[in-house]
């Protein structure tokens, strides 16, 4: 019995780990994704129940209470959250995972300290655990605050931010060395505090439009934090599951960086999107550039009599919650025999796959959603490209102007379509703070307004055709 | 360095490689659910938290462990459920 129970627990962990792997693998394909998520959650259930059997766990009422409390909060949050709030939700959950991992590392370090001796490996891993977990925690909360609109989306930094960061890192390293020489709970608290501050300073200078990268990276870090906590308590399931999440987060981070043609370092440390305020609409020689404006009626005629329409949604659609109106417009056009497709840029919106989630919520079948590489070849055969609240991801400067800050970023080539309608609130530049040449092209028609109202107006006009 | 640490590092490195292999080509449609599902798995820290909060000896440690359990469970339950909600919406 003495060896039976621990082996049973370990064996359950192996089963749980297998379920995590299979679950994540299945999450990679639309047909099996839901099943994959269920398998992973069953794995988690097995792991939690098995751990309750651990003879070291005697604090049942409190532990069960904490599990119940967390589950209820998680349940309510998952039921209540709006699909448009998904980036914030994921950001928040990343942060909580990171915080939990950091707390595990800190508590275990403290326990070893009380027992009299902390082995060097435990100290090193505990330091890493509190560093990664701490950064994930506060970094995620800043990301949450930016996405929720609690603080502005613009990059924020203190004067001399780089020097401050270097100083903090130095302090952190010095504290770590001191801990290795002689473990102390006070120094550990100090370096934990520094980790928390570093998390703030890491994400505050990053602009809202770079959030897809940040969220993916924090996702990865939340996994690595769990791994680090696993090293501290020497538990394989934490190490493996954490590594798995770390890997999946890195994969997404790389995809997002490629979508913007920028390196991770550039995203993290260049405070992109804050510099230029961009007056917009003024040509190099100082003259006002002209653009064509349309109203709902003309727009509806262009769309209604087209053979093919490609909808390009962006963050503006998410902000205005226009996805349902967009779907309605697509339905109206479809009944008139217009072929409607959606073109999704990898970094459209504020998190990986943001547009896909919103359109799915509005019941748009995912077979109508096209990735950048699949749709770009079709624009020259498209009658009307309808850009809704997207800007930088359709800016032809990315291909044509080597001086542009976004030069080299892969874009949706809507400028190749026979006509383009851009729904936008004003001529103001987008996130990157640069003017968009697309708006001044002869084939482009600007339709100003809030995305939801503008699309709704188009719907009623199309109905009257 | 102790052998257990080396063993753990071994496990970590292998798991990372396996992770990269398992999650290679994910269609953009599934980027968000993959992220929130993976995120729920990172709530595995709850296991560590239970082990830490398990013994009754020290109040400070037990409280930290309990807070960690609560946070990790929000992560786990919230993450899996919200992922399911999203995946439910994806239709052909």
XYZ file of C-alpha atoms in Angstrom:
557
model
C 0.000 0.000 0.000
C 2.831 2.346 0.821
C 4.180 2.203 -2.704
C 0.848 1.466 -4.314
C -0.668 4.884 -3.710
C 2.268 6.999 -4.941
C 2.547 4.786 -8.035
C -1.160 5.148 -8.694
C -0.810 8.910 -8.506
C 2.173 8.911 -10.840
C 0.412 6.595 -13.270
C -2.630 8.876 -13.268
C -0.296 11.758 -14.064
C 0.998 9.843 -17.068
C -2.557 9.280 -18.284
C -3.358 12.960 -17.721
C -0.239 14.045 -19.614
C -1.187 11.786 -22.522
C -4.623 13.392 -22.589
C -3.032 16.861 -22.661
C -0.920 15.899 -25.670
C -3.795 14.299 -27.548
C -6.096 17.151 -26.618
C -3.732 19.812 -27.954
C -3.128 17.805 -31.092
C -6.859 17.565 -31.720
C -7.224 21.299 -31.029
C -5.219 21.825 -34.215
C -7.991 20.669 -36.538
C -11.493 22.177 -36.765
C -13.253 18.820 -36.912
C -11.713 17.469 -33.710
C -10.996 20.641 -31.768
C -13.929 20.459 -29.393
C -13.214 16.853 -28.560
C -9.557 17.767 -27.981
C -10.518 20.421 -25.471
C -12.735 17.923 -23.646
C -9.931 15.360 -23.499
C -7.526 17.886 -22.059
C -10.063 18.892 -19.417
C -10.585 15.231 -18.470
C -6.806 14.952 -18.127
C -6.879 17.874 -15.725
C -9.693 16.305 -13.721
C -7.754 13.043 -13.396
C -4.634 14.908 -12.264
C -6.529 16.895 -9.629
C -8.376 13.861 -8.236
C -5.170 11.802 -8.145
C -3.399 14.526 -6.218
C -6.151 14.499 -3.599
C -5.089 10.909 -2.866
C -1.597 12.092 -1.980
C -0.926 11.187 1.656
C 0.788 14.518 2.156
C -2.481 16.255 1.356
C -4.463 16.339 4.593
C -5.935 19.790 4.499
C -9.057 18.589 2.690
C -11.760 21.081 3.668
C -9.641 24.086 2.796
C -8.266 22.614 -0.399
C -11.665 21.485 -1.626
C -13.021 24.891 -0.666
C -10.339 26.646 -2.715
C -10.971 24.325 -5.668
C -14.711 24.996 -5.472
C -14.219 28.756 -5.170
C -11.880 28.902 -8.155
C -14.149 26.655 -10.217
C -17.232 28.752 -9.526
C -15.457 31.998 -10.412
C -14.047 30.407 -13.566
C -17.465 29.010 -14.482
C -19.224 32.343 -14.093
C -16.502 34.227 -15.964
C -16.589 31.760 -18.861
C -20.398 31.941 -19.082
C -20.647 35.709 -18.875
C -17.777 36.855 -21.058
C -18.741 38.331 -24.421
C -16.969 37.024 -27.497
C -15.703 40.531 -28.181
C -14.029 40.470 -24.749
C -12.148 37.261 -25.492
C -8.688 38.880 -25.802
C -9.048 40.380 -22.314
C -10.348 37.099 -20.918
C -7.421 35.115 -22.284
C -5.052 37.801 -21.025
C -6.546 37.641 -17.560
C -6.435 33.840 -17.408
C -2.782 33.848 -18.503
C -2.060 36.165 -15.615
C -3.857 34.033 -13.040
C -1.975 30.917 -14.203
C 1.301 32.799 -13.915
C 0.414 34.065 -10.450
C -0.491 30.549 -9.267
C 2.824 29.183 -10.530
C 4.789 31.968 -8.876
C 2.970 31.371 -5.578
C 3.812 27.664 -5.728
C 7.482 28.465 -6.263
C 7.523 31.017 -3.453
C 5.660 28.783 -1.000
C 7.939 25.821 -1.680
C 11.050 27.964 -1.255
C 9.687 29.230 2.035
C 8.916 25.686 3.199
C 12.439 24.495 2.414
C 13.811 27.547 4.196
C 11.807 26.674 7.324
C 13.107 23.128 7.158
C 16.580 24.574 7.477
C 18.256 24.070 4.120
C 17.413 25.011 0.566
C 19.355 22.993 -2.020
C 20.931 25.111 -4.760
C 18.803 23.606 -7.573
C 15.635 24.421 -5.619
C 16.822 28.005 -5.129
C 17.607 28.449 -8.812
C 14.289 27.022 -9.953
C 12.355 28.967 -7.331
C 13.992 32.187 -8.559
C 13.047 31.308 -12.138
C 9.535 30.393 -11.070
C 8.952 33.675 -9.307
C 10.564 35.622 -12.176
C 8.557 34.042 -15.003
C 5.367 33.769 -12.960
C 5.680 37.337 -11.682
C 6.277 38.788 -15.151
C 3.376 36.769 -16.557
C 1.091 37.973 -13.771
C 1.635 41.718 -13.957
C 2.346 41.688 -17.714
C -0.989 39.991 -18.327
C -2.812 42.476 -16.153
C -1.366 45.376 -18.108
C -2.415 43.613 -21.321
C -5.868 43.105 -19.813
C -6.100 46.768 -18.822
C -5.083 47.882 -22.320
C -7.539 45.545 -24.033
C -10.368 46.446 -21.675
C -9.682 50.119 -22.270
C -8.885 50.792 -18.595
C -5.656 52.405 -19.732
C -4.934 53.761 -23.186
C -3.663 51.419 -25.876
C -0.716 53.660 -26.632
C 2.795 52.665 -25.607
C 3.631 54.047 -22.174
C 7.061 54.343 -20.676
C 8.951 56.347 -18.103
C 11.784 58.639 -19.118
C 14.932 56.547 -19.107
C 12.904 53.345 -19.174
C 15.769 51.308 -20.608
C 18.153 52.404 -17.843
C 15.521 51.658 -15.217
C 14.994 48.189 -16.682
C 18.713 47.480 -16.757
C 19.011 48.671 -13.178
C 16.110 46.410 -12.102
C 17.599 43.441 -13.916
C 20.945 44.083 -12.238
C 19.232 44.266 -8.880
C 17.423 41.041 -9.634
C 20.653 39.251 -10.556
C 22.420 40.578 -7.468
C 19.537 39.389 -5.312
C 19.633 35.981 -6.982
C 23.349 35.609 -6.318
C 22.808 36.630 -2.700
C 20.087 33.982 -2.415
C 22.384 31.312 -3.790
C 25.039 32.193 -1.231
C 22.624 32.403 1.670
C 18.894 31.780 1.244
C 16.709 34.401 2.887
C 12.997 35.020 2.718
C 13.426 38.814 2.646
C 15.688 38.821 -0.368
C 13.326 36.389 -2.058
C 10.445 38.787 -1.513
C 12.517 41.616 -2.984
C 13.326 39.725 -6.163
C 9.686 38.666 -6.456
C 8.742 42.337 -6.218
C 11.255 43.160 -8.946
C 9.756 40.430 -11.169
C 6.330 41.996 -10.753
C 7.641 45.447 -11.682
C 9.505 44.022 -14.684
C 6.214 42.541 -15.928
C 4.634 46.006 -15.836
C 7.561 47.652 -17.595
C 7.677 44.928 -20.224
C 4.097 45.325 -21.438
C 3.329 49.023 -20.720
C 5.535 50.251 -23.606
C 3.824 47.928 -26.100
C 0.982 49.368 -28.166
C -2.500 47.907 -28.500
C -2.040 46.680 -32.058
C 0.871 44.497 -31.008
C -1.309 42.685 -28.491
C -1.615 39.507 -30.629
C 2.112 38.982 -30.116
C 2.042 39.956 -26.452
C -0.890 37.699 -25.590
C 0.758 34.755 -27.357
C 4.028 35.392 -25.580
C 2.354 35.678 -22.174
C 0.506 32.460 -22.996
C 3.842 30.788 -23.552
C 5.275 32.310 -20.368
C 2.330 31.073 -18.302
C 3.272 27.564 -19.430
C 6.946 28.061 -18.675
C 6.011 29.432 -15.243
C 4.119 26.196 -14.550
C 7.172 24.243 -15.695
C 9.408 26.246 -13.399
C 7.033 25.615 -10.492
C 7.216 21.930 -11.438
C 11.003 22.036 -11.095
C 10.674 23.602 -7.658
C 8.299 20.959 -6.303
C 9.888 18.277 -8.548
C 6.664 17.254 -10.183
C 6.797 15.877 -13.725
C 3.238 16.665 -14.737
C 3.802 20.363 -14.099
C 7.039 20.263 -16.063
C 5.547 18.436 -19.050
C 2.221 20.291 -19.234
C 4.029 23.603 -18.768
C 6.515 22.799 -21.543
C 3.631 21.872 -23.827
C 1.890 25.199 -23.249
C 5.220 26.999 -23.562
C 5.746 25.399 -26.981
C 2.259 26.169 -28.250
C 2.555 29.796 -27.100
C 5.913 30.195 -28.844
C 4.463 28.771 -32.063
C 1.650 31.336 -31.983
C 4.096 34.121 -31.103
C 6.209 33.287 -34.147
C 3.135 33.165 -36.425
C 2.034 36.582 -35.139
C 5.483 38.128 -35.593
C 5.621 36.793 -39.151
C 2.184 38.300 -39.773
C 3.716 41.700 -39.047
C 7.121 40.968 -40.551
C 8.753 42.030 -37.290
C 11.036 40.295 -34.862
C 9.950 39.593 -31.309
C 12.640 41.962 -30.022
C 11.279 44.692 -32.242
C 7.731 44.150 -30.968
C 8.835 44.111 -27.333
C 11.281 46.978 -27.290
C 10.484 49.466 -30.036
C 7.356 51.123 -28.564
C 5.806 50.814 -32.027
C 2.766 52.845 -32.934
C 3.313 55.648 -30.474
C 5.660 57.976 -32.298
C 3.871 59.483 -35.231
C 0.506 61.056 -34.646
C 0.092 61.343 -38.411
C -1.929 64.230 -39.726
C -3.092 62.169 -42.686
C -4.137 63.270 -46.114
C -1.228 65.550 -46.884
C 0.944 64.642 -49.857
C 4.716 64.990 -49.937
C 4.461 68.394 -51.595
C 2.167 69.659 -48.859
C -1.066 69.619 -50.850
C -4.161 67.976 -49.511
C -4.690 64.590 -51.158
C -8.156 63.910 -52.423
C -10.259 60.881 -51.777
C -13.663 59.705 -52.936
C -16.508 59.389 -50.485
C -19.641 57.281 -50.913
C -22.918 57.049 -49.042
C -24.850 53.924 -48.102
C -26.932 53.982 -51.275
C -23.989 54.073 -53.662
C -22.097 51.569 -51.547
C -25.054 49.214 -51.575
C -25.302 49.490 -55.367
C -21.622 48.663 -55.776
C -22.006 45.639 -53.527
C -25.418 44.478 -54.708
C -24.519 44.417 -58.391
C -21.101 42.834 -57.881
C -20.425 39.212 -58.704
C -17.840 38.717 -56.003
C -17.229 40.560 -52.746
C -14.410 39.995 -50.292
C -14.946 41.317 -46.772
C -11.806 42.365 -44.891
C -12.580 42.784 -41.181
C -10.281 44.493 -38.708
C -10.175 45.720 -35.139
C -12.771 48.390 -35.982
C -15.335 45.640 -36.576
C -14.574 44.169 -33.154
C -14.774 47.505 -31.352
C -18.127 48.348 -32.943
C -19.342 44.744 -32.473
C -20.379 44.845 -36.106
C -19.943 41.120 -36.799
C -23.679 40.368 -36.782
C -24.474 43.216 -39.174
C -21.643 42.034 -41.399
C -23.128 38.559 -41.498
C -26.530 40.036 -42.345
C -25.004 42.019 -45.190
C -23.289 38.895 -46.503
C -26.609 37.019 -46.352
C -28.398 39.768 -48.258
C -25.687 39.784 -50.901
C -25.755 35.992 -51.128
C -29.494 35.995 -51.831
C -28.737 38.319 -54.749
C -26.249 35.797 -56.078
C -23.133 37.646 -54.980
C -20.269 35.407 -53.957
C -19.037 36.578 -50.536
C -15.744 35.596 -48.930
C -13.919 36.854 -45.873
C -10.200 37.620 -45.914
C -8.529 37.293 -42.539
C -5.126 38.802 -41.867
C -3.147 36.864 -39.237
C -2.789 39.896 -36.959
C -6.191 41.491 -37.563
C -7.646 42.379 -34.182
C -6.066 42.032 -30.792
C -5.265 38.351 -30.435
C -4.464 35.401 -32.689
C -7.647 34.336 -34.457
C -9.667 37.268 -33.081
C -11.691 37.840 -36.285
C -12.408 34.138 -36.670
C -13.965 33.967 -33.216
C -16.142 37.025 -33.799
C -17.367 35.845 -37.191
C -18.024 32.376 -35.787
C -20.136 34.025 -33.108
C -22.161 35.637 -35.887
C -22.612 32.172 -37.455
C -20.357 32.742 -40.417
C -19.267 29.267 -41.553
C -15.499 28.928 -41.303
C -15.355 27.596 -44.861
C -16.028 31.183 -45.999
C -13.020 32.528 -44.090
C -9.821 32.696 -46.131
C -6.249 33.115 -44.919
C -4.079 35.792 -46.414
C -2.143 33.406 -48.650
C -5.286 31.783 -50.002
C -7.182 34.968 -50.814
C -4.458 37.303 -52.095
C -4.422 35.631 -55.496
C -8.149 36.260 -55.847
C -8.326 40.019 -55.345
C -7.697 40.830 -59.004
C -10.800 38.805 -59.811
C -12.835 40.459 -57.050
C -15.393 43.139 -57.900
C -15.565 44.793 -54.495
C -13.283 44.491 -51.494
C -15.138 45.727 -48.419
C -12.690 46.811 -45.731
C -14.374 47.111 -42.335
C -12.316 48.766 -39.641
C -8.997 47.456 -40.928
C -6.172 49.766 -41.882
C -2.501 48.837 -41.646
C -3.107 45.265 -42.851
C -4.359 46.607 -46.213
C -1.825 49.430 -46.645
C -0.100 49.041 -50.035
C 2.889 50.998 -48.669
C 3.948 47.761 -47.020
C 4.798 46.505 -50.493
C 5.619 49.686 -52.366
C 7.288 52.204 -50.087
C 10.599 51.001 -48.692
C 10.664 53.995 -46.336
C 7.410 53.032 -44.673
C 7.692 51.735 -41.090
C 5.528 48.788 -42.072
C 7.489 48.026 -45.251
C 7.740 44.272 -45.698
C 4.685 43.411 -43.648
C 2.520 40.945 -45.564
C -0.803 42.590 -46.418
C -4.146 41.701 -47.886
C -3.842 43.053 -51.421
C -7.234 44.745 -51.641
C -5.760 47.415 -53.905
C -5.883 44.798 -56.661
C -9.660 44.477 -56.473
C -11.723 46.282 -59.115
C -13.282 48.459 -56.410
C -12.622 48.927 -52.730
C -14.994 50.321 -50.133
C -13.368 51.281 -46.860
C -15.614 51.692 -43.826
C -13.826 53.828 -41.310
C -14.708 56.425 -38.716
C -12.463 59.125 -40.172
C -9.323 59.634 -42.219
C -7.200 59.228 -39.092
C -4.278 56.838 -39.466
C -4.409 53.388 -37.927
C -2.372 51.794 -35.207
C 0.981 52.195 -36.904
C 0.331 55.937 -37.043
C 0.951 56.141 -40.763
C -1.126 57.308 -43.664
C -2.711 54.683 -45.917
C -2.245 55.242 -49.652
C -5.128 52.880 -50.354
C -7.604 55.560 -49.294
C -6.490 57.952 -52.033
C -6.573 55.517 -54.921
C -9.063 56.026 -57.749
C -10.638 52.629 -57.162
C -11.182 53.288 -53.463
C -14.354 54.728 -51.989
C -14.395 55.887 -48.368
C -17.536 55.357 -46.346
C -17.274 57.129 -42.995
C -19.055 55.946 -39.890
C -19.152 53.541 -37.016
C -18.699 50.049 -38.482
C -21.921 48.657 -37.037
C -24.168 51.512 -38.131
C -22.466 51.831 -41.498
C -22.920 48.136 -42.272
C -26.508 48.189 -40.997
C -27.226 51.097 -43.378
C -25.706 49.119 -46.229
C -27.952 46.170 -45.328
C -31.141 48.239 -45.531
C -30.027 49.849 -48.797
C -29.169 46.477 -50.343
C -32.631 45.234 -49.391
C -34.167 48.069 -51.407
C -32.208 47.355 -54.570
C 23.716 19.171 -9.553
C 21.480 16.441 -8.363
C 20.376 13.621 -10.596
C 16.718 14.405 -10.107
C 17.245 17.887 -11.530
C 18.980 16.473 -14.594
C 16.143 13.970 -14.981
C 13.614 16.799 -14.745
C 15.504 18.853 -17.313
C 15.487 15.834 -19.592
C 11.723 15.590 -19.244
C 11.332 19.327 -19.878
C 13.417 19.351 -23.046
C 11.719 16.270 -24.470
C 8.265 17.641 -23.662
C 9.112 20.931 -25.364
C 10.231 19.159 -28.524
C 7.181 16.934 -28.467
C 5.027 20.031 -27.989
C 6.503 21.726 -31.057
C 5.914 18.584 -33.115
C 2.349 18.023 -31.943
C 1.222 21.605 -32.505
C 2.702 22.419 -35.880
C 0.126 23.451 -38.415
C -2.785 25.107 -36.709
C -5.264 26.847 -39.025
C -5.809 30.513 -38.053
C -9.452 29.707 -37.288
C -8.242 27.798 -34.259
C -5.585 30.188 -32.992
C -7.760 31.595 -30.228
C -9.168 28.250 -29.005
C -5.695 26.707 -29.102
C -4.426 29.547 -26.980
C -7.227 29.456 -24.441
C -7.150 25.644 -24.300
C -3.386 25.613 -23.777
C -3.880 28.349 -21.240
C -6.255 26.137 -19.273
C -3.605 23.409 -19.250
C -1.104 25.855 -17.750
C -3.445 25.857 -14.760
C -1.747 22.525 -13.996
C 0.039 24.613 -11.349
C -2.999 23.670 -9.254
C -1.337 20.286 -8.666
C 1.761 21.957 -7.260
C -0.434 24.268 -5.211
C -2.331 21.317 -3.693
C 0.930 19.636 -2.713
C 2.158 22.888 -1.179
C -1.089 23.595 0.697
C -1.504 19.954 1.681
C 0.245 19.759 5.040
C -1.236 21.788 7.861
C 2.014 22.884 9.487
C 2.567 26.482 8.429
C -0.150 29.078 7.988
C 1.749 31.321 5.598
C 2.534 28.454 3.242
C -0.991 27.028 3.424
C -2.507 30.431 2.619
C -0.188 30.889 -0.366
C -1.077 27.402 -1.532
C -4.810 28.015 -1.163
C -4.638 31.298 -3.053
C -2.655 29.504 -5.763
C -5.275 26.727 -5.945
C -8.072 29.265 -6.339
C -6.288 31.248 -9.051
C -5.223 28.119 -10.916
C -8.754 26.694 -10.803
C -10.192 29.926 -12.248
C -7.610 29.463 -14.998
C -8.501 25.795 -15.520
C -12.294 25.955 -15.413
C -12.556 29.354 -17.092
C -10.084 28.338 -19.790
C -11.619 24.995 -20.727
C -15.174 26.297 -20.629
C -14.544 29.390 -22.667
C -12.674 27.285 -25.221
C -15.633 24.940 -25.441
C -17.962 27.895 -25.887
C -15.907 29.145 -28.796
C -15.532 25.762 -30.446
C -19.259 25.204 -30.210
C -19.705 28.203 -32.484
C -17.386 27.016 -35.233
C -19.528 25.498 -37.922
C -18.802 24.234 -41.350
